[in-house]
Amino acid sequence: MRRPLVAGNWKMNGSRAAIKALLDGIGQGIGSVTRAEVVVCAPYIYLPDVAAQLAGSPIAWGAQNLSTEASGAFTGEIAASMLLDFQCRYVIVGHSERRALYGESDAVVAKKFAVARAAGLVPILCVGETLDERERGVTEQVVARQLQAVIDLEGVAALADGVIAYEPVWAIGTGKTASPEQAQEVHAFIRRSLAAADAAVADKVQILYGGSMNAANAESLLAQADIDGGLIGGASLKAEDFLTICRAAN
Ligand code: PEP
């Protein structure tokens, strides 16, 4: 039985004070989240604060990106070992914003997955099609290609050490959520494809949905057989909304 997981992706939002208040709010209601594992992915610079505030709580934390490299002359980059210094457990890799705005290729994302995994972090691997790709009917090919890059580098078993987040690009930050049926269709495709290579991996790996999931639509999305949780952007910035989503995963 896969444990549900709800991860907040704060992106480049917040301030020290706002993040403290947000975590206070989530902390006050976390007792009502009985089943889901809850994770917050903070901007790098706030990770020391987040680690100090969440130490000993049931809420895990992580980063939104990491370097492909271990150390050295890579100005502005952050290594996996640095995330471990602040007790990160998770790291998002291949978010569509990083793919689109910072040119991260499938190969770079696969390397980030590998580096995170080797360090003992749990990579949350984002995959998903653009609106144009959906309209051209190539959603499955796109998602399969993105997953294949990791499988080629690390082998299919490696995916069981991570989490997959299906995030249709057209649904991210747009308020346009995939219907539960649309999302389930792609999640089932992902699980079926993995099962063809390794049934145990397919059974174990958590597949999250991300893309305008909110307090109102979380329950119907999370009720789908192959949706094991959510990767939440905008709605993770409001404690009550985020907690409502976490409770829906109960
Ligand atoms: C995301 O950034 O991963 C995301 C799903 O954002 P939003 O919930 O705001 O669409």
PDB file of C-alpha atoms and ligand atoms in Angstrom:
ATOM      1  CA  MET A   1       0.000   0.000   0.000  1.00  0.00           C
ATOM      2  CA  ARG A   2       1.534   3.290  -1.103  1.00  0.00           C
ATOM      3  CA  ARG A   3       1.516   6.052   1.505  1.00  0.00           C
ATOM      4  CA  PRO A   4       0.053   9.290   0.148  1.00  0.00           C
ATOM      5  CA  LEU A   5       2.473  12.175  -0.126  1.00  0.00           C
ATOM      6  CA  VAL A   6       1.650  15.860  -0.404  1.00  0.00           C
ATOM      7  CA  ALA A   7       4.533  18.182  -1.220  1.00  0.00           C
ATOM      8  CA  GLY A   8       4.388  21.964  -1.300  1.00  0.00           C
ATOM      9  CA  ASN A   9       6.524  23.716  -3.878  1.00  0.00           C
ATOM     10  CA  TRP A  10       6.880  27.279  -2.633  1.00  0.00           C
ATOM     11  CA  LYS A  11       8.842  28.316  -5.744  1.00  0.00           C
ATOM     12  CA  MET A  12      10.470  31.765  -5.376  1.00  0.00           C
ATOM     13  CA  ASN A  13       7.901  33.069  -2.888  1.00  0.00           C
ATOM     14  CA  GLY A  14       7.961  34.208   0.691  1.00  0.00           C
ATOM     15  CA  SER A  15      10.200  35.950   3.172  1.00  0.00           C
ATOM     16  CA  ARG A  16      11.671  34.826   6.498  1.00  0.00           C
ATOM     17  CA  ALA A  17       8.651  36.178   8.334  1.00  0.00           C
ATOM     18  CA  ALA A  18       6.080  34.840   5.877  1.00  0.00           C
ATOM     19  CA  ILE A  19       7.619  31.368   5.907  1.00  0.00           C
ATOM     20  CA  LYS A  20       7.717  31.265   9.680  1.00  0.00           C
ATOM     21  CA  ALA A  21       4.034  32.211   9.810  1.00  0.00           C
ATOM     22  CA  LEU A  22       3.156  29.658   7.121  1.00  0.00           C
ATOM     23  CA  LEU A  23       4.947  26.869   9.002  1.00  0.00           C
ATOM     24  CA  ASP A  24       3.319  27.943  12.272  1.00  0.00           C
ATOM     25  CA  GLY A  25      -0.048  27.599  10.556  1.00  0.00           C
ATOM     26  CA  ILE A  26       0.712  24.216   9.023  1.00  0.00           C
ATOM     27  CA  GLY A  27       2.168  23.013  12.332  1.00  0.00           C
ATOM     28  CA  GLN A  28      -1.007  23.939  14.175  1.00  0.00           C
ATOM     29  CA  GLY A  29      -3.152  21.756  11.923  1.00  0.00           C
ATOM     30  CA  ILE A  30      -0.790  18.908  11.117  1.00  0.00           C
ATOM     31  CA  GLY A  31      -2.333  16.711  13.824  1.00  0.00           C
ATOM     32  CA  SER A  32      -5.418  16.344  11.628  1.00  0.00           C
ATOM     33  CA  VAL A  33      -3.333  14.843   8.819  1.00  0.00           C
ATOM     34  CA  THR A  34      -3.392  11.218   9.815  1.00  0.00           C
ATOM     35  CA  ARG A  35      -2.085   9.406   6.788  1.00  0.00           C
ATOM     36  CA  ALA A  36      -0.228  11.509   4.265  1.00  0.00           C
ATOM     37  CA  GLU A  37       3.441  12.325   4.441  1.00  0.00           C
ATOM     38  CA  VAL A  38       3.757  16.098   4.225  1.00  0.00           C
ATOM     39  CA  VAL A  39       6.737  17.840   2.644  1.00  0.00           C
ATOM     40  CA  VAL A  40       7.596  21.481   1.981  1.00  0.00           C
ATOM     41  CA  CYS A  41      10.142  22.462  -0.673  1.00  0.00           C
ATOM     42  CA  ALA A  42      11.600  25.836   0.241  1.00  0.00           C
ATOM     43  CA  PRO A  43      13.854  28.332  -1.525  1.00  0.00           C
ATOM     44  CA  TYR A  44      17.456  27.394  -0.702  1.00  0.00           C
ATOM     45  CA  ILE A  45      18.170  30.412   1.441  1.00  0.00           C
ATOM     46  CA  TYR A  46      15.365  29.635   3.857  1.00  0.00           C
ATOM     47  CA  LEU A  47      16.340  25.989   4.389  1.00  0.00           C
ATOM     48  CA  PRO A  48      18.246  26.671   7.645  1.00  0.00           C
ATOM     49  CA  ASP A  49      15.163  28.393   9.091  1.00  0.00           C
ATOM     50  CA  VAL A  50      12.866  25.641   7.829  1.00  0.00           C
ATOM     51  CA  ALA A  51      15.122  22.922   9.247  1.00  0.00           C
ATOM     52  CA  ALA A  52      15.235  24.641  12.640  1.00  0.00           C
ATOM     53  CA  GLN A  53      11.496  25.208  12.763  1.00  0.00           C
ATOM     54  CA  LEU A  54      10.477  21.725  11.587  1.00  0.00           C
ATOM     55  CA  ALA A  55      13.036  19.680  13.529  1.00  0.00           C
ATOM     56  CA  GLY A  56      11.162  17.004  15.459  1.00  0.00           C
ATOM     57  CA  SER A  57       7.887  17.639  13.587  1.00  0.00           C
ATOM     58  CA  PRO A  58       6.240  15.121  11.257  1.00  0.00           C
ATOM     59  CA  ILE A  59       6.721  17.520   8.324  1.00  0.00           C
ATOM     60  CA  ALA A  60       9.659  16.788   6.034  1.00  0.00           C
ATOM     61  CA  TRP A  61      11.393  19.375   3.904  1.00  0.00           C
ATOM     62  CA  GLY A  62      13.402  19.673   0.761  1.00  0.00           C
ATOM     63  CA  ALA A  63      14.726  21.889  -2.003  1.00  0.00           C
ATOM     64  CA  GLN A  64      13.422  22.768  -5.448  1.00  0.00           C
ATOM     65  CA  ASN A  65      16.575  22.012  -7.405  1.00  0.00           C
ATOM     66  CA  LEU A  66      20.179  20.884  -7.019  1.00  0.00           C
ATOM     67  CA  SER A  67      23.415  20.872  -8.985  1.00  0.00           C
ATOM     68  CA  THR A  68      24.518  18.019 -11.193  1.00  0.00           C
ATOM     69  CA  GLU A  69      27.984  18.492  -9.662  1.00  0.00           C
ATOM     70  CA  ALA A  70      29.402  17.564  -6.258  1.00  0.00           C
ATOM     71  CA  SER A  71      31.513  20.675  -5.574  1.00  0.00           C
ATOM     72  CA  GLY A  72      33.863  23.164  -7.185  1.00  0.00           C
ATOM     73  CA  ALA A  73      33.755  26.083  -9.583  1.00  0.00           C
ATOM     74  CA  PHE A  74      30.019  26.218 -10.275  1.00  0.00           C
ATOM     75  CA  THR A  75      29.012  29.714  -9.229  1.00  0.00           C
ATOM     76  CA  GLY A  76      25.506  29.971  -7.862  1.00  0.00           C
ATOM     77  CA  GLU A  77      24.921  26.230  -7.665  1.00  0.00           C
ATOM     78  CA  ILE A  78      23.944  24.133  -4.637  1.00  0.00           C
ATOM     79  CA  ALA A  79      25.192  20.561  -4.182  1.00  0.00           C
ATOM     80  CA  ALA A  80      23.322  17.565  -2.800  1.00  0.00           C
ATOM     81  CA  SER A  81      25.708  17.414   0.158  1.00  0.00           C
ATOM     82  CA  MET A  82      24.751  20.984   1.081  1.00  0.00           C
ATOM     83  CA  LEU A  83      21.076  20.036   1.149  1.00  0.00           C
ATOM     84  CA  LEU A  84      21.934  17.154   3.468  1.00  0.00           C
ATOM     85  CA  ASP A  85      23.676  19.623   5.789  1.00  0.00           C
ATOM     86  CA  PHE A  86      20.224  21.069   6.407  1.00  0.00           C
ATOM     87  CA  GLN A  87      18.544  17.673   6.741  1.00  0.00           C
ATOM     88  CA  CYS A  88      16.633  17.895   3.482  1.00  0.00           C
ATOM     89  CA  ARG A  89      14.969  14.611   2.627  1.00  0.00           C
ATOM     90  CA  TYR A  90      13.469  15.553  -0.739  1.00  0.00           C
ATOM     91  CA  VAL A  91      14.492  17.542  -3.791  1.00  0.00           C
ATOM     92  CA  ILE A  92      12.408  18.427  -6.832  1.00  0.00           C
ATOM     93  CA  VAL A  93      14.116  17.690 -10.159  1.00  0.00           C
ATOM     94  CA  GLY A  94      12.954  18.582 -13.642  1.00  0.00           C
ATOM     95  CA  HIS A  95      10.174  20.983 -12.705  1.00  0.00           C
ATOM     96  CA  SER A  96       8.703  22.325 -15.930  1.00  0.00           C
ATOM     97  CA  GLU A  97       9.800  25.847 -15.004  1.00  0.00           C
ATOM     98  CA  ARG A  98      13.399  24.656 -14.843  1.00  0.00           C
ATOM     99  CA  ARG A  99      13.024  22.767 -18.092  1.00  0.00           C
ATOM    100  CA  ALA A 100      11.414  25.720 -19.899  1.00  0.00           C
ATOM    101  CA  LEU A 101      13.110  28.755 -18.343  1.00  0.00           C
ATOM    102  CA  TYR A 102      16.555  27.355 -17.556  1.00  0.00           C
ATOM    103  CA  GLY A 103      16.925  24.955 -20.443  1.00  0.00           C
ATOM    104  CA  GLU A 104      17.187  21.762 -18.417  1.00  0.00           C
ATOM    105  CA  SER A 105      17.190  18.867 -20.856  1.00  0.00           C
ATOM    106  CA  ASP A 106      15.991  15.341 -20.119  1.00  0.00           C
ATOM    107  CA  ALA A 107      19.651  14.338 -19.762  1.00  0.00           C
ATOM    108  CA  VAL A 108      20.390  17.073 -17.205  1.00  0.00           C
ATOM    109  CA  VAL A 109      17.270  16.176 -15.238  1.00  0.00           C
ATOM    110  CA  ALA A 110      18.299  12.512 -15.264  1.00  0.00           C
ATOM    111  CA  LYS A 111      21.742  13.465 -13.949  1.00  0.00           C
ATOM    112  CA  LYS A 112      20.119  15.500 -11.161  1.00  0.00           C
ATOM    113  CA  PHE A 113      17.930  12.520 -10.295  1.00  0.00           C
ATOM    114  CA  ALA A 114      21.021  10.323 -10.141  1.00  0.00           C
ATOM    115  CA  VAL A 115      23.039  12.767  -8.037  1.00  0.00           C
ATOM    116  CA  ALA A 116      20.170  13.224  -5.568  1.00  0.00           C
ATOM    117  CA  ARG A 117      19.623   9.490  -5.290  1.00  0.00           C
ATOM    118  CA  ALA A 118      23.311   8.774  -4.794  1.00  0.00           C
ATOM    119  CA  ALA A 119      23.344  11.266  -1.925  1.00  0.00           C
ATOM    120  CA  GLY A 120      20.384   9.586  -0.236  1.00  0.00           C
ATOM    121  CA  LEU A 121      17.915  12.336  -1.082  1.00  0.00           C
ATOM    122  CA  VAL A 122      14.514  11.411  -2.492  1.00  0.00           C
ATOM    123  CA  PRO A 123      14.170  13.057  -5.908  1.00  0.00           C
ATOM    124  CA  ILE A 124      10.692  14.189  -6.926  1.00  0.00           C
ATOM    125  CA  LEU A 125      10.925  13.794 -10.694  1.00  0.00           C
ATOM    126  CA  CYS A 126       8.531  16.080 -12.580  1.00  0.00           C
ATOM    127  CA  VAL A 127       7.234  15.036 -15.980  1.00  0.00           C
ATOM    128  CA  GLY A 128       4.441  16.402 -18.121  1.00  0.00           C
ATOM    129  CA  GLU A 129       3.379  17.704 -21.488  1.00  0.00           C
ATOM    130  CA  THR A 130       2.766  21.222 -22.752  1.00  0.00           C
ATOM    131  CA  LEU A 131      -0.619  22.273 -24.103  1.00  0.00           C
ATOM    132  CA  ASP A 132       0.702  22.012 -27.633  1.00  0.00           C
ATOM    133  CA  GLU A 133       1.918  18.475 -26.996  1.00  0.00           C
ATOM    134  CA  ARG A 134      -1.445  17.475 -25.493  1.00  0.00           C
ATOM    135  CA  GLU A 135      -3.283  18.942 -28.469  1.00  0.00           C
ATOM    136  CA  ARG A 136      -1.005  17.057 -30.831  1.00  0.00           C
ATOM    137  CA  GLY A 137      -1.841  13.844 -28.978  1.00  0.00           C
ATOM    138  CA  VAL A 138       1.727  13.114 -27.884  1.00  0.00           C
ATOM    139  CA  THR A 139       1.276  13.303 -24.097  1.00  0.00           C
ATOM    140  CA  GLU A 140       2.243   9.673 -23.540  1.00  0.00           C
ATOM    141  CA  GLN A 141       5.300   9.905 -25.785  1.00  0.00           C
ATOM    142  CA  VAL A 142       6.532  13.019 -23.956  1.00  0.00           C
ATOM    143  CA  VAL A 143       6.091  11.529 -20.503  1.00  0.00           C
ATOM    144  CA  ALA A 144       7.649   8.235 -21.610  1.00  0.00           C
ATOM    145  CA  ARG A 145      10.667  10.083 -23.066  1.00  0.00           C
ATOM    146  CA  GLN A 146      11.173  12.079 -19.861  1.00  0.00           C
ATOM    147  CA  LEU A 147      11.043   8.909 -17.742  1.00  0.00           C
ATOM    148  CA  GLN A 148      13.234   6.987 -20.168  1.00  0.00           C
ATOM    149  CA  ALA A 149      16.094   9.449 -19.694  1.00  0.00           C
ATOM    150  CA  VAL A 150      16.259   8.463 -16.019  1.00  0.00           C
ATOM    151  CA  ILE A 151      15.814   4.767 -16.782  1.00  0.00           C
ATOM    152  CA  ASP A 152      18.619   4.892 -19.373  1.00  0.00           C
ATOM    153  CA  LEU A 153      21.004   6.454 -16.866  1.00  0.00           C
ATOM    154  CA  GLU A 154      20.024   4.682 -13.661  1.00  0.00           C
ATOM    155  CA  GLY A 155      17.895   1.659 -14.546  1.00  0.00           C
ATOM    156  CA  VAL A 156      14.194   1.275 -13.854  1.00  0.00           C
ATOM    157  CA  ALA A 157      14.712   0.121 -10.248  1.00  0.00           C
ATOM    158  CA  ALA A 158      16.115   3.562  -9.415  1.00  0.00           C
ATOM    159  CA  LEU A 159      12.672   5.084  -9.841  1.00  0.00           C
ATOM    160  CA  ALA A 160      11.529   3.235  -6.735  1.00  0.00           C
ATOM    161  CA  ASP A 161      13.939   5.402  -4.722  1.00  0.00           C
ATOM    162  CA  GLY A 162      12.212   8.530  -5.949  1.00  0.00           C
ATOM    163  CA  VAL A 163       8.781   9.984  -6.470  1.00  0.00           C
ATOM    164  CA  ILE A 164       7.235  10.834  -9.836  1.00  0.00           C
ATOM    165  CA  ALA A 165       5.119  13.973 -10.216  1.00  0.00           C
ATOM    166  CA  TYR A 166       2.912  14.152 -13.288  1.00  0.00           C
ATOM    167  CA  GLU A 167       2.492  17.864 -13.924  1.00  0.00           C
ATOM    168  CA  PRO A 168       0.810  18.857 -17.172  1.00  0.00           C
ATOM    169  CA  VAL A 169       2.540  22.131 -17.993  1.00  0.00           C
ATOM    170  CA  TRP A 170      -0.738  23.728 -19.113  1.00  0.00           C
ATOM    171  CA  ALA A 171      -2.167  23.186 -15.627  1.00  0.00           C
ATOM    172  CA  ILE A 172       0.697  24.670 -13.606  1.00  0.00           C
ATOM    173  CA  GLY A 173      -0.153  28.020 -12.075  1.00  0.00           C
ATOM    174  CA  THR A 174      -2.963  28.516 -14.574  1.00  0.00           C
ATOM    175  CA  GLY A 175      -5.958  27.532 -12.445  1.00  0.00           C
ATOM    176  CA  LYS A 176      -6.733  25.039 -15.215  1.00  0.00           C
ATOM    177  CA  THR A 177      -6.618  21.654 -13.485  1.00  0.00           C
ATOM    178  CA  ALA A 178      -6.572  18.369 -15.357  1.00  0.00           C
ATOM    179  CA  SER A 179      -9.851  16.568 -14.724  1.00  0.00           C
ATOM    180  CA  PRO A 180      -9.530  13.573 -12.413  1.00  0.00           C
ATOM    181  CA  GLU A 181     -10.079  11.348 -15.465  1.00  0.00           C
ATOM    182  CA  GLN A 182      -7.403  13.108 -17.547  1.00  0.00           C
ATOM    183  CA  ALA A 183      -4.917  12.883 -14.697  1.00  0.00           C
ATOM    184  CA  GLN A 184      -5.738   9.254 -13.889  1.00  0.00           C
ATOM    185  CA  GLU A 185      -5.295   8.317 -17.542  1.00  0.00           C
ATOM    186  CA  VAL A 186      -1.699   9.558 -17.568  1.00  0.00           C
ATOM    187  CA  HIS A 187      -0.919   8.194 -14.112  1.00  0.00           C
ATOM    188  CA  ALA A 188      -2.205   4.774 -15.191  1.00  0.00           C
ATOM    189  CA  PHE A 189      -0.100   5.020 -18.344  1.00  0.00           C
ATOM    190  CA  ILE A 190       3.003   5.751 -16.254  1.00  0.00           C
ATOM    191  CA  ARG A 191       2.323   2.857 -13.898  1.00  0.00           C
ATOM    192  CA  ARG A 192       1.557   0.496 -16.782  1.00  0.00           C
ATOM    193  CA  SER A 193       4.750   1.443 -18.578  1.00  0.00           C
ATOM    194  CA  LEU A 194       6.843   0.901 -15.466  1.00  0.00           C
ATOM    195  CA  ALA A 195       5.088  -2.411 -14.776  1.00  0.00           C
ATOM    196  CA  ALA A 196       6.103  -3.653 -18.194  1.00  0.00           C
ATOM    197  CA  ALA A 197       9.719  -3.243 -17.087  1.00  0.00           C
ATOM    198  CA  ASP A 198       9.443  -4.019 -13.375  1.00  0.00           C
ATOM    199  CA  ALA A 199       6.168  -4.786 -11.602  1.00  0.00           C
ATOM    200  CA  ALA A 200       7.588  -4.191  -8.118  1.00  0.00           C
ATOM    201  CA  VAL A 201       8.791  -0.705  -9.036  1.00  0.00           C
ATOM    202  CA  ALA A 202       5.443   0.166 -10.582  1.00  0.00           C
ATOM    203  CA  ASP A 203       3.667  -0.991  -7.458  1.00  0.00           C
ATOM    204  CA  LYS A 204       5.949   0.905  -5.088  1.00  0.00           C
ATOM    205  CA  VAL A 205       6.540   4.257  -6.727  1.00  0.00           C
ATOM    206  CA  GLN A 206       4.336   7.151  -5.626  1.00  0.00           C
ATOM    207  CA  ILE A 207       2.965   9.162  -8.525  1.00  0.00           C
ATOM    208  CA  LEU A 208       1.812  12.643  -7.539  1.00  0.00           C
ATOM    209  CA  TYR A 209      -0.400  14.950  -9.558  1.00  0.00           C
ATOM    210  CA  GLY A 210       0.574  18.614  -9.833  1.00  0.00           C
ATOM    211  CA  GLY A 211      -1.126  21.475 -11.636  1.00  0.00           C
ATOM    212  CA  SER A 212      -3.527  23.850  -9.901  1.00  0.00           C
ATOM    213  CA  MET A 213      -4.494  21.298  -7.272  1.00  0.00           C
ATOM    214  CA  ASN A 214      -6.333  23.177  -4.559  1.00  0.00           C
ATOM    215  CA  ALA A 215      -8.560  22.767  -1.528  1.00  0.00           C
ATOM    216  CA  ALA A 216     -11.647  22.419  -3.721  1.00  0.00           C
ATOM    217  CA  ASN A 217     -10.456  19.869  -6.271  1.00  0.00           C
ATOM    218  CA  ALA A 218      -7.965  17.804  -4.255  1.00  0.00           C
ATOM    219  CA  GLU A 219     -10.417  15.195  -3.057  1.00  0.00           C
ATOM    220  CA  SER A 220     -11.625  14.162  -6.513  1.00  0.00           C
ATOM    221  CA  LEU A 221      -8.073  14.008  -7.893  1.00  0.00           C
ATOM    222  CA  LEU A 222      -6.725  12.090  -4.905  1.00  0.00           C
ATOM    223  CA  ALA A 223      -9.590   9.593  -5.128  1.00  0.00           C
ATOM    224  CA  GLN A 224      -8.145   8.234  -8.390  1.00  0.00           C
ATOM    225  CA  ALA A 225      -6.523   4.824  -8.143  1.00  0.00           C
ATOM    226  CA  ASP A 226      -3.106   5.835  -9.445  1.00  0.00           C
ATOM    227  CA  ILE A 227      -2.842   9.294  -7.895  1.00  0.00           C
ATOM    228  CA  ASP A 228      -0.815   8.909  -4.717  1.00  0.00           C
ATOM    229  CA  GLY A 229      -0.629  12.527  -3.670  1.00  0.00           C
ATOM    230  CA  GLY A 230       0.039  16.001  -4.947  1.00  0.00           C
ATOM    231  CA  LEU A 231       2.765  18.477  -5.758  1.00  0.00           C
ATOM    232  CA  ILE A 232       1.208  21.791  -4.836  1.00  0.00           C
ATOM    233  CA  GLY A 233       2.374  25.233  -5.913  1.00  0.00           C
ATOM    234  CA  GLY A 234       0.089  28.201  -5.234  1.00  0.00           C
ATOM    235  CA  ALA A 235      -2.165  26.459  -2.724  1.00  0.00           C
ATOM    236  CA  SER A 236       0.823  25.427  -0.604  1.00  0.00           C
ATOM    237  CA  LEU A 237       1.386  29.068   0.337  1.00  0.00           C
ATOM    238  CA  LYS A 238      -1.807  29.181   2.408  1.00  0.00           C
ATOM    239  CA  ALA A 239      -1.678  27.001   5.514  1.00  0.00           C
ATOM    240  CA  GLU A 240      -5.398  26.207   5.597  1.00  0.00           C
ATOM    241  CA  ASP A 241      -5.593  25.312   1.899  1.00  0.00           C
ATOM    242  CA  PHE A 242      -2.477  23.173   2.101  1.00  0.00           C
ATOM    243  CA  LEU A 243      -3.803  21.357   5.168  1.00  0.00           C
ATOM    244  CA  THR A 244      -7.131  20.750   3.456  1.00  0.00           C
ATOM    245  CA  ILE A 245      -5.274  19.069   0.590  1.00  0.00           C
ATOM    246  CA  CYS A 246      -3.187  17.021   3.043  1.00  0.00           C
ATOM    247  CA  ARG A 247      -6.359  15.904   4.822  1.00  0.00           C
ATOM    248  CA  ALA A 248      -7.958  14.979   1.499  1.00  0.00           C
ATOM    249  CA  ALA A 249      -5.074  12.527   1.106  1.00  0.00           C
ATOM    250  CA  ASN A 250      -6.155  10.802   4.327  1.00  0.00           C
TER     251      ASN A 250
HETATM  252  C1  PEP B   1       3.996  23.364  -9.283  1.00  0.00           C
HETATM  253  O1  PEP B   1       4.651  24.381  -9.350  1.00  0.00           O
HETATM  254  O2  PEP B   1       4.570  22.272  -9.187  1.00  0.00           O
HETATM  255  C2  PEP B   1       2.540  23.470  -9.295  1.00  0.00           C
HETATM  256  C3  PEP B   1       1.830  22.369  -9.407  1.00  0.00           C
HETATM  257  O3  PEP B   1       2.023  24.733  -9.213  1.00  0.00           O
HETATM  258  P1  PEP B   1       0.462  25.115  -9.058  1.00  0.00           P
HETATM  259  O4  PEP B   1      -0.114  24.223  -7.983  1.00  0.00           O
HETATM  260  O5  PEP B   1       0.462  26.553  -8.635  1.00  0.00           O
HETATM  261  O6  PEP B   1      -0.184  24.887 -10.354  1.00  0.00           O
END
